[in-house]
PDB file of C-alpha atoms in Angstrom:
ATOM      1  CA  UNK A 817       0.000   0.000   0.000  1.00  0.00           C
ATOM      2  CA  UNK A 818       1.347   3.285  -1.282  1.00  0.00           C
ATOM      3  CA  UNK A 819       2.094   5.823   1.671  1.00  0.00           C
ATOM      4  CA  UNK A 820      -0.365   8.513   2.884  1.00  0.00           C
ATOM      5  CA  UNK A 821       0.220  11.643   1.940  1.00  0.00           C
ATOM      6  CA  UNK A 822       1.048  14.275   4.888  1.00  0.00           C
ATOM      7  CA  UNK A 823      -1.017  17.317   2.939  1.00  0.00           C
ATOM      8  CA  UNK A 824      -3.180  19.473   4.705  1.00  0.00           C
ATOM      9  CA  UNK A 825      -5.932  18.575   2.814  1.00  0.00           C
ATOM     10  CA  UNK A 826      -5.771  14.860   4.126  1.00  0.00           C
ATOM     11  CA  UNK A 827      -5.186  15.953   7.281  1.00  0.00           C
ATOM     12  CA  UNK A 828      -8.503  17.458   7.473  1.00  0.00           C
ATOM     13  CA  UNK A 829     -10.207  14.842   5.483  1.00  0.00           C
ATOM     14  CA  UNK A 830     -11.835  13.550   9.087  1.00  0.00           C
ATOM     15  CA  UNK A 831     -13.148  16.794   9.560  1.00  0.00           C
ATOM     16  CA  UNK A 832     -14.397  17.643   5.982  1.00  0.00           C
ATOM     17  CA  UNK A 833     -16.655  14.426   6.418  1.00  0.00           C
ATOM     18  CA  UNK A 834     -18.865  16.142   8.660  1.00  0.00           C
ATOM     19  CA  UNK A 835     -18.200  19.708   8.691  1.00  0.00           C
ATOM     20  CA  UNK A 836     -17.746  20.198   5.013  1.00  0.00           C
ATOM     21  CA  UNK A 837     -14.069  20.774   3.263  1.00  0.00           C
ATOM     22  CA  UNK A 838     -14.266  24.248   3.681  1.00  0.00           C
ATOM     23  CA  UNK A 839     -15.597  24.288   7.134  1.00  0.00           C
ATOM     24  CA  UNK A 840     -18.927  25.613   6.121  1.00  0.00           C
ATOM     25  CA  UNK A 841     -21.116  22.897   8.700  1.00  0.00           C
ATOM     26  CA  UNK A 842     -23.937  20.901   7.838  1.00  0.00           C
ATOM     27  CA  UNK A 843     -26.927  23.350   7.834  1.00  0.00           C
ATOM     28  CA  UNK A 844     -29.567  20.606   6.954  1.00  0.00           C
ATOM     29  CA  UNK A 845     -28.829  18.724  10.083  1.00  0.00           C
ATOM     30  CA  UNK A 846     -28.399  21.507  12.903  1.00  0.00           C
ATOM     31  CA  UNK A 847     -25.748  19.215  14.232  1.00  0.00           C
ATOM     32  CA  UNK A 848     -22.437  20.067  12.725  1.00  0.00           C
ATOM     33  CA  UNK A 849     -21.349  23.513  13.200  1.00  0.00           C
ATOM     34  CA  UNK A 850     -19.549  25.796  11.202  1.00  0.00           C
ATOM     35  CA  UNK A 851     -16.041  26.047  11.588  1.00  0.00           C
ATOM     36  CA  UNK A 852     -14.575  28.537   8.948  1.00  0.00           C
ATOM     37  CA  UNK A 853     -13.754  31.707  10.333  1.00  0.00           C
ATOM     38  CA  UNK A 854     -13.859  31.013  13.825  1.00  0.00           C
ATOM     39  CA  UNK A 855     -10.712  32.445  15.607  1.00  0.00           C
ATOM     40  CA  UNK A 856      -8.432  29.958  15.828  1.00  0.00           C
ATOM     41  CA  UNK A 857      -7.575  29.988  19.413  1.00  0.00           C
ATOM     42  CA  UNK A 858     -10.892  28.711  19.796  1.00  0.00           C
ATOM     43  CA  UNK A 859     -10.504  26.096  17.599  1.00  0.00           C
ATOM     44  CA  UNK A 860      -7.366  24.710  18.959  1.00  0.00           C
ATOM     45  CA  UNK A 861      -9.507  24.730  23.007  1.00  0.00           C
ATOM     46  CA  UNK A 862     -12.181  22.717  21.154  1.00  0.00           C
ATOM     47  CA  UNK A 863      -9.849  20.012  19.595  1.00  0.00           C
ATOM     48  CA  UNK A 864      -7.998  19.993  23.168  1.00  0.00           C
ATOM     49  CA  UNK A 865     -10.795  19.877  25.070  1.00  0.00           C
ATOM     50  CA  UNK A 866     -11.987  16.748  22.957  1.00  0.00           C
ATOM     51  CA  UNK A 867      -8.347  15.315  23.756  1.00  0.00           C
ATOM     52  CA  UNK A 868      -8.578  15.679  27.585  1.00  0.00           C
ATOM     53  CA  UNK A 869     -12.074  14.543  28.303  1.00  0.00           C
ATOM     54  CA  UNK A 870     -13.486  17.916  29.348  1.00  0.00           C
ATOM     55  CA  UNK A 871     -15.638  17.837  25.842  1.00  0.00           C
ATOM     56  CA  UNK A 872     -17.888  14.534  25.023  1.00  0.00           C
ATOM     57  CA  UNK A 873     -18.734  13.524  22.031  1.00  0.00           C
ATOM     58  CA  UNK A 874     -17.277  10.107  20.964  1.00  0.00           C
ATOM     59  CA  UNK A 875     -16.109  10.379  17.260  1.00  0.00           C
ATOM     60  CA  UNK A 876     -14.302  13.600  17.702  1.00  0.00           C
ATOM     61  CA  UNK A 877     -12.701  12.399  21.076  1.00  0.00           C
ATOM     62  CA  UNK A 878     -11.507   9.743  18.548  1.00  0.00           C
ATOM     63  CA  UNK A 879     -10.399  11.750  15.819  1.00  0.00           C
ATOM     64  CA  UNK A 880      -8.354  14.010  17.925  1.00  0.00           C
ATOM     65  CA  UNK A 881      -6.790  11.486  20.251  1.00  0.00           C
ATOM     66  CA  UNK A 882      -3.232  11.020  18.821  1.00  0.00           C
ATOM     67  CA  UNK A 883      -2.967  14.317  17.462  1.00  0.00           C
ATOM     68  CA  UNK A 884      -0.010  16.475  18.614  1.00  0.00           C
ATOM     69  CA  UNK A 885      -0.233  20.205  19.262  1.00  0.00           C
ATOM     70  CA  UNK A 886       1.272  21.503  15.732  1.00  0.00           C
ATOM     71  CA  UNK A 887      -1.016  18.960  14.275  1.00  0.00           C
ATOM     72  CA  UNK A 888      -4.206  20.939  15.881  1.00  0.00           C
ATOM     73  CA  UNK A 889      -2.943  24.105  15.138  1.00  0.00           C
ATOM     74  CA  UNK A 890      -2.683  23.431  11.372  1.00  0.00           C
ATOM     75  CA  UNK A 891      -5.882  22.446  11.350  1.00  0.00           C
ATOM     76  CA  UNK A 892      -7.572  25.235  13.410  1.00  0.00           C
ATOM     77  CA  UNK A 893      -5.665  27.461  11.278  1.00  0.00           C
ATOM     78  CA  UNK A 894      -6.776  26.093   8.163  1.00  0.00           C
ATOM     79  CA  UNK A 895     -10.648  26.895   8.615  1.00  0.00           C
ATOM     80  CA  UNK A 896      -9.675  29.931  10.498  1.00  0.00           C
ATOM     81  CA  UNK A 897      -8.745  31.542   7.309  1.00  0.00           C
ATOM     82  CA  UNK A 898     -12.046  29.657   5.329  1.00  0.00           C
ATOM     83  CA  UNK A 899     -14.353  32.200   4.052  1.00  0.00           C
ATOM     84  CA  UNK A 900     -17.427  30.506   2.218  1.00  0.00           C
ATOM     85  CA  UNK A 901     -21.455  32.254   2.720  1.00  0.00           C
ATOM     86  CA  UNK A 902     -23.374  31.621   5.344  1.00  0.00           C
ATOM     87  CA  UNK A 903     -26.478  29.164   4.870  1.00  0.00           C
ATOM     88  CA  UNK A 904     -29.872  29.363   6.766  1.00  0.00           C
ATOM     89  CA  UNK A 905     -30.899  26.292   8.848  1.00  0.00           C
ATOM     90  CA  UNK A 906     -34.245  25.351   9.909  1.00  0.00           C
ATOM     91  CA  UNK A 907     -36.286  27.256  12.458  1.00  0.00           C
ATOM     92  CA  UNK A 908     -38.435  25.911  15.001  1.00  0.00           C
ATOM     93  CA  UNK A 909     -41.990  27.635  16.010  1.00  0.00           C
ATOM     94  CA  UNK A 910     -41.805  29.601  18.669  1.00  0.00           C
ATOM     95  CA  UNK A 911     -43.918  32.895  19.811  1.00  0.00           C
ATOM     96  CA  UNK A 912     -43.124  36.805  19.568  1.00  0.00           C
ATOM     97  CA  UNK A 913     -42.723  36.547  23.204  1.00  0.00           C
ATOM     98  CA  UNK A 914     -40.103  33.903  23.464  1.00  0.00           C
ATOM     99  CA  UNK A 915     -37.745  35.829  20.691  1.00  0.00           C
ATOM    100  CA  UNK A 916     -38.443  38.626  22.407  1.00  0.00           C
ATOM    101  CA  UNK A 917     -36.797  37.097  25.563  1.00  0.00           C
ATOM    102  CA  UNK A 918     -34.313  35.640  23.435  1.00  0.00           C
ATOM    103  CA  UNK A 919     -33.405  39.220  21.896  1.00  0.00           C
ATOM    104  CA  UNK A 920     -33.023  40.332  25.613  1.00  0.00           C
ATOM    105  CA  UNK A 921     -30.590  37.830  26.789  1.00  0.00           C
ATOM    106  CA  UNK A 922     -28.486  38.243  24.217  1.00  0.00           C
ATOM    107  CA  UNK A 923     -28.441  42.510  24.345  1.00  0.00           C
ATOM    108  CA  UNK A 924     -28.766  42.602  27.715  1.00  0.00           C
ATOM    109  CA  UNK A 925     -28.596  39.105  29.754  1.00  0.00           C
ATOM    110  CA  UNK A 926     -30.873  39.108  32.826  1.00  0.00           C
ATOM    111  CA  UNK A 927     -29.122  41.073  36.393  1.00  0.00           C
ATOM    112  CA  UNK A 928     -31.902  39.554  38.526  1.00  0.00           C
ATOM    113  CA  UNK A 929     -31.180  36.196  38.096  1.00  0.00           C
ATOM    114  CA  UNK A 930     -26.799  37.048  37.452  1.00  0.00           C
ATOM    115  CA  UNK A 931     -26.978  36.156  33.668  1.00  0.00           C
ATOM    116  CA  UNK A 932     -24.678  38.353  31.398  1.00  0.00           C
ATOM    117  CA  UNK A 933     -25.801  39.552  27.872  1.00  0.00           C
ATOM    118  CA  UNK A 934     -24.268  37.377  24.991  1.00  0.00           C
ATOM    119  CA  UNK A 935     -22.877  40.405  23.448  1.00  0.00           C
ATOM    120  CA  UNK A 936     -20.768  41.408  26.322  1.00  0.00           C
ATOM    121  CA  UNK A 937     -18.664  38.297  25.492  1.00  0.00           C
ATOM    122  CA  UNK A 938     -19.601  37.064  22.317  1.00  0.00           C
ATOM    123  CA  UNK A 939     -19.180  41.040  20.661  1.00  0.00           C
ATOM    124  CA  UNK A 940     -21.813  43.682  19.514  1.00  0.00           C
ATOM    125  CA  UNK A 941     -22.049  41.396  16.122  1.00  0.00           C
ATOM    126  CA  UNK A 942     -22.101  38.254  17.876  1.00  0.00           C
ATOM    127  CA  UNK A 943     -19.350  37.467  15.590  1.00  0.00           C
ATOM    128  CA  UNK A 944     -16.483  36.514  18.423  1.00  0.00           C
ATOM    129  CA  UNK A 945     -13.692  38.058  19.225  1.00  0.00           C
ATOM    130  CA  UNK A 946      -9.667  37.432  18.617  1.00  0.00           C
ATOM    131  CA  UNK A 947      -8.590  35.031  19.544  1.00  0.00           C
ATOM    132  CA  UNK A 948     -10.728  32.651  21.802  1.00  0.00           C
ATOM    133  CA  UNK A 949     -13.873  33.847  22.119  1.00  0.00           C
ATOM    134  CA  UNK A 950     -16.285  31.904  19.062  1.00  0.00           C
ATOM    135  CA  UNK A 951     -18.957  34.161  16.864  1.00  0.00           C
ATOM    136  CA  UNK A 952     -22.896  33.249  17.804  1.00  0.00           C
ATOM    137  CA  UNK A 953     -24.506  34.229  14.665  1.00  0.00           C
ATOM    138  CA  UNK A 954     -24.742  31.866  11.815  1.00  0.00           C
ATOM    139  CA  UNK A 955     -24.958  28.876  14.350  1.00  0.00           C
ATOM    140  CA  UNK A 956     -28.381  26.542  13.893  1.00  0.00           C
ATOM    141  CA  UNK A 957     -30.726  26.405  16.371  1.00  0.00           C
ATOM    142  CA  UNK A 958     -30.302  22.529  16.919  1.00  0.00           C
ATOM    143  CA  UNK A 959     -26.219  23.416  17.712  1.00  0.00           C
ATOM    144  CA  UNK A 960     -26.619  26.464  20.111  1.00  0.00           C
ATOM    145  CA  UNK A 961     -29.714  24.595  21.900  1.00  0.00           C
ATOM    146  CA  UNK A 962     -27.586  21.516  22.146  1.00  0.00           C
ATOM    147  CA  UNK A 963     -24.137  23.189  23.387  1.00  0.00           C
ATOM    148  CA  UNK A 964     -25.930  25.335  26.289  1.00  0.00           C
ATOM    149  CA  UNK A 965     -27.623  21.642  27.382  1.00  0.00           C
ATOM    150  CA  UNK A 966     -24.493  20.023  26.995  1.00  0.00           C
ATOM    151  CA  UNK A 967     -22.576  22.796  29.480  1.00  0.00           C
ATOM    152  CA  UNK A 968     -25.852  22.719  31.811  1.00  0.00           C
ATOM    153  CA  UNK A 969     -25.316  18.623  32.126  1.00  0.00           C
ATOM    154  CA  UNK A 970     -21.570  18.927  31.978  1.00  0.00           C
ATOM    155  CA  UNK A 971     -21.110  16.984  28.870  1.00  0.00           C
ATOM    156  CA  UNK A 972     -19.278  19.749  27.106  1.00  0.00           C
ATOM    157  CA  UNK A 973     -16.766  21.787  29.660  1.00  0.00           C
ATOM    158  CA  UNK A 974     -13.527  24.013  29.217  1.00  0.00           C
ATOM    159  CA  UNK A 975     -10.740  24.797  31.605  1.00  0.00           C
ATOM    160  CA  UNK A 976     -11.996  25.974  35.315  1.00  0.00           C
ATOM    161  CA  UNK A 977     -12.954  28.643  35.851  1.00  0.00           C
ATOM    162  CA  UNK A 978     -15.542  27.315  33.040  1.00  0.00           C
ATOM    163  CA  UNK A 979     -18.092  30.437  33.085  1.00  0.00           C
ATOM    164  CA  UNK A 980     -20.221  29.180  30.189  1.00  0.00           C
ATOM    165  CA  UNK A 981     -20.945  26.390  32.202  1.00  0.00           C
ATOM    166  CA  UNK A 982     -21.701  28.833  34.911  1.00  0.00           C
ATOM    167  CA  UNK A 983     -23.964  31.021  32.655  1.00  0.00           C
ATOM    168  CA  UNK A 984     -25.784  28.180  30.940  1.00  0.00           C
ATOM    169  CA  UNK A 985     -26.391  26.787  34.461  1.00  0.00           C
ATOM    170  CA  UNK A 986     -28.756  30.019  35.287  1.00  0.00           C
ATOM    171  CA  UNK A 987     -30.541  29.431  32.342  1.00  0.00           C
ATOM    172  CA  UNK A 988     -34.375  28.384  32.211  1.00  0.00           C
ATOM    173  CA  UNK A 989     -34.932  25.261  29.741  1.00  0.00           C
ATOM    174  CA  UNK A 990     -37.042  27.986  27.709  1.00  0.00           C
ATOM    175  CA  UNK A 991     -34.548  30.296  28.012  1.00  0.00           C
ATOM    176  CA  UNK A 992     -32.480  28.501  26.170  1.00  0.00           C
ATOM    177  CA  UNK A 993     -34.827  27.900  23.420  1.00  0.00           C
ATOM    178  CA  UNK A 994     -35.282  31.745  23.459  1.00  0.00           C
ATOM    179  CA  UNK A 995     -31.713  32.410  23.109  1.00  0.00           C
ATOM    180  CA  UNK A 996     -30.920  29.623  19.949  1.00  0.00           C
ATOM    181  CA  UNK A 997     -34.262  30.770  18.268  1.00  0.00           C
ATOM    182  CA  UNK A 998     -33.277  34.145  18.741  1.00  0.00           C
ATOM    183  CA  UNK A 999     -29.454  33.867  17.392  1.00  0.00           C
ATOM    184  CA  UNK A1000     -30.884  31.477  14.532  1.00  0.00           C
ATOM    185  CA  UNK A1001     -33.116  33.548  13.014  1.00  0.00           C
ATOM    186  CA  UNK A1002     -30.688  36.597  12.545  1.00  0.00           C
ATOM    187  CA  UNK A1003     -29.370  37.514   9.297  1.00  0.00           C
ATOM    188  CA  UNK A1004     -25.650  37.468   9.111  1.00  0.00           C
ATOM    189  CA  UNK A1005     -23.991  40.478   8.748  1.00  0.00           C
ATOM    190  CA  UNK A1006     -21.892  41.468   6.312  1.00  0.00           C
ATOM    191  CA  UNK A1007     -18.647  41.824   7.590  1.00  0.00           C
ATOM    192  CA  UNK A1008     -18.075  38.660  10.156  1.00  0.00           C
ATOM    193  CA  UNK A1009     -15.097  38.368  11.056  1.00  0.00           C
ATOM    194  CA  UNK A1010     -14.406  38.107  15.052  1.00  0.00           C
ATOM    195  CA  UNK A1011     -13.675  41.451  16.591  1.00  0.00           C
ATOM    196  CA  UNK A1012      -9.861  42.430  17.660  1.00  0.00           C
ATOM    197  CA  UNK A1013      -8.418  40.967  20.685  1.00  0.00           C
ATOM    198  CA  UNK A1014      -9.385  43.312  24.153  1.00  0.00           C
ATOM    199  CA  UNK A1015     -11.954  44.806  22.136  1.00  0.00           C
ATOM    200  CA  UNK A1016     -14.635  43.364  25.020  1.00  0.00           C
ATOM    201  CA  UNK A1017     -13.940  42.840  28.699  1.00  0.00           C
ATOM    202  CA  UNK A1018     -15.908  39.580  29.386  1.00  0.00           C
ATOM    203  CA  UNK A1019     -18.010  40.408  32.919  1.00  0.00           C
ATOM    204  CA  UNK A1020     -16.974  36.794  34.489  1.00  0.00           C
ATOM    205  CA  UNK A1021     -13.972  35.296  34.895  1.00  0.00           C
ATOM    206  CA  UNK A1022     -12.673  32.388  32.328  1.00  0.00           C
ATOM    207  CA  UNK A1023     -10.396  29.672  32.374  1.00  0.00           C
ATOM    208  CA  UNK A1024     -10.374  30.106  28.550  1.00  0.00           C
ATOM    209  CA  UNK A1025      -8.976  33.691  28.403  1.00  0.00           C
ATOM    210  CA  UNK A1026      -6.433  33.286  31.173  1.00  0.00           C
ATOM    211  CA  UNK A1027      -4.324  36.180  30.480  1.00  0.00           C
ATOM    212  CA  UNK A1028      -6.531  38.378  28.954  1.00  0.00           C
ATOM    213  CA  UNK A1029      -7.260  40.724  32.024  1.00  0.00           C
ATOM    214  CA  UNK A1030     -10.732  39.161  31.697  1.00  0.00           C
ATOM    215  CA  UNK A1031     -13.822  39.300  34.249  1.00  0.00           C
ATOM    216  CA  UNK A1032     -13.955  41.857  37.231  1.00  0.00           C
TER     217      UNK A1032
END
């Protein structure tokens, strides 16, 4: 048997399976997000977390077990630089009411019950920010309702301290329907690349951004 190539292209031949060659998801199924564009300090904590447990979802946790650290870089950096359109996914059917509560937790989060506003992480575009902190818009409904569940029952976590895990865990079951039904059904804008790095000062501290002056 002839040798393998080592090209970049097969080494992301695993992920093109599912999340398309250039990174662009699987919009039909809600289930396999995006990955071009995202910073790719982001995508690099992903692939680790898959490596050390801390993230649970059996075929990646496989794909990424032998990898070594220049290996995951190449590939983070590779869809990091994709830029292919943005396609719509399926919606479910939900009332005025409940995207208007979504619309509220992400522009201004909910101080009663200690729940910060998407955007004061996320950016004012919900596009991320440079170089760990993952865009919101664009994302199906299936994925963002399935990633906040996931932190909420600790099958997906991050280095302590792990605030999304802390924020998703003061969420209401319907608010986070609100909050993927909301983020769904926006349009894209036009320019979405992640913000520059400092350009927010995330509210809550995170394991994520250690170094990054984050949290107060």
């Amino acid at each position: 048997m002839p040798p393998v190539p080592d090209t970049l292209q097969q080494r992301i031949a695993a992920c093109a399976a599912c999340h398309g060659e250039h990174g662009e998801g699987s919009p039909g199924s809600g289930f396999f997000p995006r990955l071009a564009g995202k910073p790719a300090g982001y995508l690099v904590r992903q692939l680790q977390d898959f490596q050390n447990g801390l993230r649970k979802y059996a075929p990646m946790e496989y794909t990424v077990r032998g990898l070594d650290p220049a290996y995951l870089r190449a590939i983070a950096g590779y869809f990091s630089a994709q830029q292919v359109p943005y396609a719509r996914s399926p919606l479910p059917a939900v009332s005025a009411a409940t995207l208007q509560r979504g619309a509220q937790l992400v522009s201004a989060g909910d101080r009663a019950r200690g729940i910060p506003a998407c955007e004061s992480c996320h950016g004012g575009q919900l596009t991320g920010v440079q170089p760990d902190i993952p865009g919101l818009v664009g994302l199906p409904y299936d994925y963002i309702s399935a990633q906040l569940g996931a932190w909420r029952t600790h099958t997906r976590a991050t280095v302590a301290p792990d605030c999304m895990a802390e924020v998703a865990g003061r969420l209401a079951e319907a608010d986070i329907t609100a909050v993927a039904a909301w983020l769904a059904s926006r349009e894209p804008p036009a320019d979405m690349h992640a913000q520059a790095a400092g350009s927010v000062r995330p509210p809550l501290h995170c394991g994520v951004l250690a170094g990054s002056d984050a949290g107060t």
